[in-house]
């Protein structure tokens, strides 16, 4: 059986949760077995086109929100639905589409998690739209009296979820957020102001290696990556958004292998 996620080194945690976020794109029939090999029993939620998995084992609970399926109209609609609405606390404003996605799965998820109360902690994760959902969900779990508290939030290619007031509110409760951004990933840069990011950034440069750059270094690296991408006939603002790329880069990080800086 797997170790507690808490006991794993940080790169291994980041890689595992990226793997789970990648698996979340598949249907339960295809991935139930893979989740089981990773040591989890999976419960699938699909309400009005919003999807998530609740994974359980003897140590851990993980909620994995599913990102945008380009083929799913409901997902694309919630990404485009960038209108701001008051957050569920009434403090600050959030993206309407992301909030509706969380509202869809919340009643069923809360029902499942009430069983555990505050005796257990939960990890929240997701990619793309799933990352935005996981952020709103983690904050909601923290505030719900009879649900587990989030241990940490791991997001990959997350868009911005709310305005400054909302972000300040999440920061004030001390929710741990590890936010991974792969080079030119366009989704990690939208929606524009007044939306704001929550959580420090773990940046993957255009070689796929994790770095801690200044904003000027990021700008240079994004353009360098863009030009390299064009040579490969891909627009890396989009290709960098792939969860598979995130998982591969994090696997290299776990293995301690750096991609050559050509």
Coordinates of C-alpha atoms in Angstrom, one line a residue:
X1 CA 0.0 0.0 0.0
X2 CA 1.1 3.6 -0.6
X3 CA 2.8 5.7 1.9
X4 CA 0.9 8.6 3.4
X5 CA 1.1 11.5 0.9
X6 CA 2.4 13.6 3.9
X7 CA 5.4 11.4 4.2
X8 CA 6.5 11.7 0.6
X9 CA 9.2 14.2 -0.4
X10 CA 7.7 17.3 -2.0
X11 CA 8.7 16.6 -5.6
X12 CA 7.0 13.1 -5.2
X13 CA 3.8 14.7 -3.9
X14 CA 3.8 17.2 -6.8
X15 CA 4.3 14.4 -9.3
X16 CA 1.6 12.1 -7.7
X17 CA -1.0 14.8 -7.7
X18 CA -0.2 15.7 -11.3
X19 CA -0.7 12.1 -12.3
X20 CA -4.0 12.0 -10.5
X21 CA -5.0 15.2 -12.3
X22 CA -4.1 13.6 -15.6
X23 CA -6.1 10.5 -14.8
X24 CA -9.1 12.6 -13.9
X25 CA -9.7 13.3 -17.6
X26 CA -10.6 9.7 -18.1
X27 CA -13.8 8.0 -17.4
X28 CA -14.1 5.9 -14.2
X29 CA -14.4 2.7 -16.2
X30 CA -11.0 3.3 -17.8
X31 CA -9.2 4.5 -14.7
X32 CA -10.7 2.7 -11.7
X33 CA -8.0 0.1 -12.0
X34 CA -5.2 2.6 -12.3
X35 CA -6.4 4.5 -9.2
X36 CA -6.5 1.1 -7.4
X37 CA -2.8 0.4 -8.5
X38 CA -1.9 3.7 -6.9
X39 CA -3.7 2.6 -3.8
X40 CA -7.0 4.5 -4.0
X41 CA -10.7 3.6 -4.1
X42 CA -12.2 6.1 -6.5
X43 CA -15.7 7.7 -6.4
X44 CA -16.7 9.7 -9.5
X45 CA -18.9 12.7 -9.5
X46 CA -20.5 14.0 -12.7
X47 CA -23.2 16.7 -12.2
X48 CA -24.3 19.0 -15.0
X49 CA -21.0 18.5 -16.8
X50 CA -18.9 19.2 -13.7
X51 CA -16.7 16.3 -12.9
X52 CA -14.4 15.3 -10.0
X53 CA -13.0 12.2 -8.3
X54 CA -12.9 11.6 -4.6
X55 CA -10.0 9.1 -3.9
X56 CA -9.7 7.3 -0.6
X57 CA -7.3 5.0 1.1
X58 CA -6.6 4.2 4.7
X59 CA -4.4 7.3 5.2
X60 CA -5.5 9.9 2.6
X61 CA -8.4 11.6 1.0
X62 CA -7.8 13.4 -2.3
X63 CA -10.3 15.4 -4.3
X64 CA -9.3 15.7 -7.9
X65 CA -11.3 18.1 -10.1
X66 CA -11.4 17.5 -13.8
X67 CA -10.2 20.2 -16.2
X68 CA -11.5 21.3 -19.6
X69 CA -12.4 18.7 -22.1
X70 CA -12.1 20.6 -25.4
X71 CA -14.9 18.4 -26.7
X72 CA -17.2 19.1 -23.8
X73 CA -19.3 22.2 -24.5
X74 CA -20.2 22.6 -20.8
X75 CA -16.5 22.9 -19.9
X76 CA -15.7 25.4 -22.6
X77 CA -18.8 27.4 -21.5
X78 CA -17.6 27.6 -17.9
X79 CA -14.2 28.7 -19.1
X80 CA -15.6 31.5 -21.1
X81 CA -18.1 32.5 -18.4
X82 CA -15.6 35.1 -17.0
X83 CA -18.3 37.2 -15.4
X84 CA -17.6 37.9 -11.7
X85 CA -20.1 37.0 -9.1
X86 CA -19.9 37.4 -5.3
X87 CA -18.0 34.5 -3.6
X88 CA -19.9 32.1 -1.4
X89 CA -18.7 33.9 1.7
X90 CA -19.8 37.2 0.2
X91 CA -16.2 38.5 0.5
X92 CA -14.7 39.3 -2.8
X93 CA -15.8 38.1 -6.3
X94 CA -15.0 34.9 -8.2
X95 CA -15.3 33.7 -11.7
X96 CA -18.9 32.6 -12.3
X97 CA -18.1 29.5 -14.4
X98 CA -15.7 28.1 -11.9
X99 CA -18.1 28.7 -9.0
X100 CA -21.0 27.1 -10.8
X101 CA -18.8 24.0 -11.5
X102 CA -18.0 23.7 -7.8
X103 CA -21.7 24.4 -6.8
X104 CA -22.7 21.5 -9.1
X105 CA -20.6 18.8 -7.3
X106 CA -20.6 20.3 -3.8
X107 CA -23.8 18.7 -2.3
X108 CA -22.7 15.1 -3.3
X109 CA -19.1 15.7 -2.3
X110 CA -20.1 17.2 1.1
X111 CA -22.3 14.2 1.7
X112 CA -19.4 11.8 1.2
X113 CA -17.0 13.8 3.3
X114 CA -19.2 14.4 6.3
X115 CA -18.5 10.8 7.3
X116 CA -14.9 11.8 8.1
X117 CA -15.6 15.1 9.8
X118 CA -12.5 17.0 10.8
X119 CA -10.7 13.8 11.9
X120 CA -9.0 13.5 8.5
X121 CA -7.3 15.9 6.1
X122 CA -7.8 16.1 2.4
X123 CA -5.5 17.0 -0.5
X124 CA -7.1 19.1 -3.3
X125 CA -5.8 19.1 -6.9
X126 CA -6.6 19.7 -10.5
X127 CA -5.4 21.0 -13.8
X128 CA -6.8 23.9 -15.9
X129 CA -10.5 24.4 -15.0
X130 CA -10.0 21.6 -12.5
X131 CA -7.3 23.7 -10.8
X132 CA -9.7 26.6 -10.5
X133 CA -12.4 24.3 -9.1
X134 CA -9.9 22.7 -6.6
X135 CA -9.0 26.2 -5.3
X136 CA -12.6 27.2 -4.6
X137 CA -13.3 23.8 -3.2
X138 CA -10.3 23.8 -0.8
X139 CA -11.4 27.1 0.6
X140 CA -14.9 25.9 1.0
X141 CA -13.8 22.7 2.8
X142 CA -11.7 24.7 5.2
X143 CA -14.8 26.7 6.1
X144 CA -17.2 23.7 6.4
X145 CA -17.6 22.6 10.0
X146 CA -18.2 18.9 9.3
X147 CA -15.8 18.3 6.4
X148 CA -12.0 17.5 6.4
X149 CA -9.6 20.4 6.2
X150 CA -7.4 20.6 3.1
X151 CA -3.7 19.7 3.9
X152 CA -2.6 21.5 0.7
X153 CA -3.8 22.5 -2.7
X154 CA -1.7 21.5 -5.7
X155 CA -2.6 23.1 -9.0
X156 CA -1.3 22.7 -12.6
X157 CA -1.9 25.4 -15.2
X158 CA -4.5 27.1 -13.1
X159 CA -6.3 30.2 -14.3
X160 CA -6.9 33.1 -11.9
X161 CA -10.1 32.4 -9.8
X162 CA -11.1 35.7 -8.1
X163 CA -10.4 39.3 -7.4
X164 CA -7.9 40.7 -4.9
X165 CA -10.3 40.8 -2.0
X166 CA -11.2 37.1 -2.5
X167 CA -7.5 36.1 -2.8
X168 CA -6.7 38.1 0.4
X169 CA -9.4 36.2 2.1
X170 CA -8.0 32.8 1.2
X171 CA -4.5 33.9 2.1
X172 CA -5.7 34.9 5.5
X173 CA -6.8 31.4 6.4
X174 CA -3.3 30.1 5.6
X175 CA -4.3 27.6 2.9
X176 CA -1.2 26.1 1.4
X177 CA -1.1 26.4 -2.4
X178 CA 1.6 24.9 -4.6
X179 CA 0.9 26.4 -8.1
X180 CA 2.8 24.9 -11.0
X181 CA 3.1 26.8 -14.3
X182 CA 4.7 25.4 -17.4
X183 CA 6.5 28.0 -19.4
X184 CA 4.1 29.8 -21.7
X185 CA 0.9 28.1 -20.6
X186 CA -1.7 30.6 -21.6
X187 CA -4.4 29.4 -19.2
X188 CA -2.2 30.3 -16.2
X189 CA -2.3 33.9 -17.4
X190 CA -6.1 34.4 -17.7
X191 CA -8.6 35.9 -17.0
X192 CA -7.1 39.4 -17.1
X193 CA -7.3 42.0 -14.3
X194 CA -9.1 42.4 -11.9
X195 CA -8.5 38.6 -11.5
X196 CA -5.5 37.8 -9.4
X197 CA -3.5 34.7 -8.7
X198 CA -3.4 33.1 -5.3
X199 CA -0.3 31.2 -4.1
X200 CA 3.4 31.4 -5.1
X201 CA 4.5 30.0 -8.5
X202 CA 6.6 26.9 -9.2
X203 CA 7.8 27.7 -12.7
X204 CA 8.9 25.2 -15.3
X205 CA 11.2 26.8 -17.9
X206 CA 11.0 26.0 -21.6
X207 CA 13.4 23.1 -21.1
X208 CA 11.0 21.6 -18.6
X209 CA 13.2 22.2 -15.6
X210 CA 11.9 23.8 -12.3
X211 CA 13.3 27.2 -11.6
X212 CA 12.7 30.1 -9.3
X213 CA 13.0 33.0 -11.7
X214 CA 12.3 36.7 -11.5
X215 CA 9.4 38.0 -13.6
X216 CA 11.8 39.4 -16.2
X217 CA 13.5 36.0 -16.5
X218 CA 10.0 34.4 -16.9
X219 CA 9.2 36.9 -19.7
X220 CA 12.4 36.1 -21.5
X221 CA 12.0 32.4 -21.0
X222 CA 8.4 32.4 -22.3
X223 CA 9.4 34.1 -25.5
X224 CA 12.4 31.8 -25.9
X225 CA 10.0 28.9 -25.5
X226 CA 7.6 30.4 -27.9
X227 CA 10.2 30.6 -30.6
X228 CA 11.4 27.0 -30.0
X229 CA 7.8 25.9 -30.1
X230 CA 7.2 27.6 -33.5
X231 CA 10.2 25.6 -34.9
X232 CA 8.4 22.5 -33.8
X233 CA 5.2 23.8 -35.5
X234 CA 3.4 24.1 -32.2
X235 CA 2.0 27.2 -30.4
X236 CA 3.3 26.5 -26.9
X237 CA 0.9 29.0 -25.3
X238 CA -1.5 26.0 -25.7
X239 CA 0.8 23.0 -25.9
X240 CA 2.5 24.0 -22.6
X241 CA -0.9 23.7 -21.0
X242 CA -1.0 19.9 -21.4
X243 CA -1.2 18.1 -18.1
X244 CA 1.0 15.3 -19.6
X245 CA 3.8 17.9 -20.0
X246 CA 3.4 18.9 -16.3
X247 CA 3.5 15.3 -15.2
X248 CA 6.6 14.5 -17.3
X249 CA 8.5 17.5 -16.0
X250 CA 7.6 16.6 -12.4
X251 CA 8.7 13.0 -13.0
X252 CA 12.1 14.3 -14.1
X253 CA 12.2 16.5 -11.0
X254 CA 11.5 13.4 -8.8
X255 CA 14.2 11.4 -10.7
X256 CA 16.6 14.4 -10.3
X257 CA 17.2 14.5 -14.1
X258 CA 17.5 17.9 -15.7
X259 CA 16.7 18.3 -19.4
X260 CA 19.8 19.5 -21.3
X261 CA 19.9 23.3 -21.9
X262 CA 20.4 23.1 -25.6

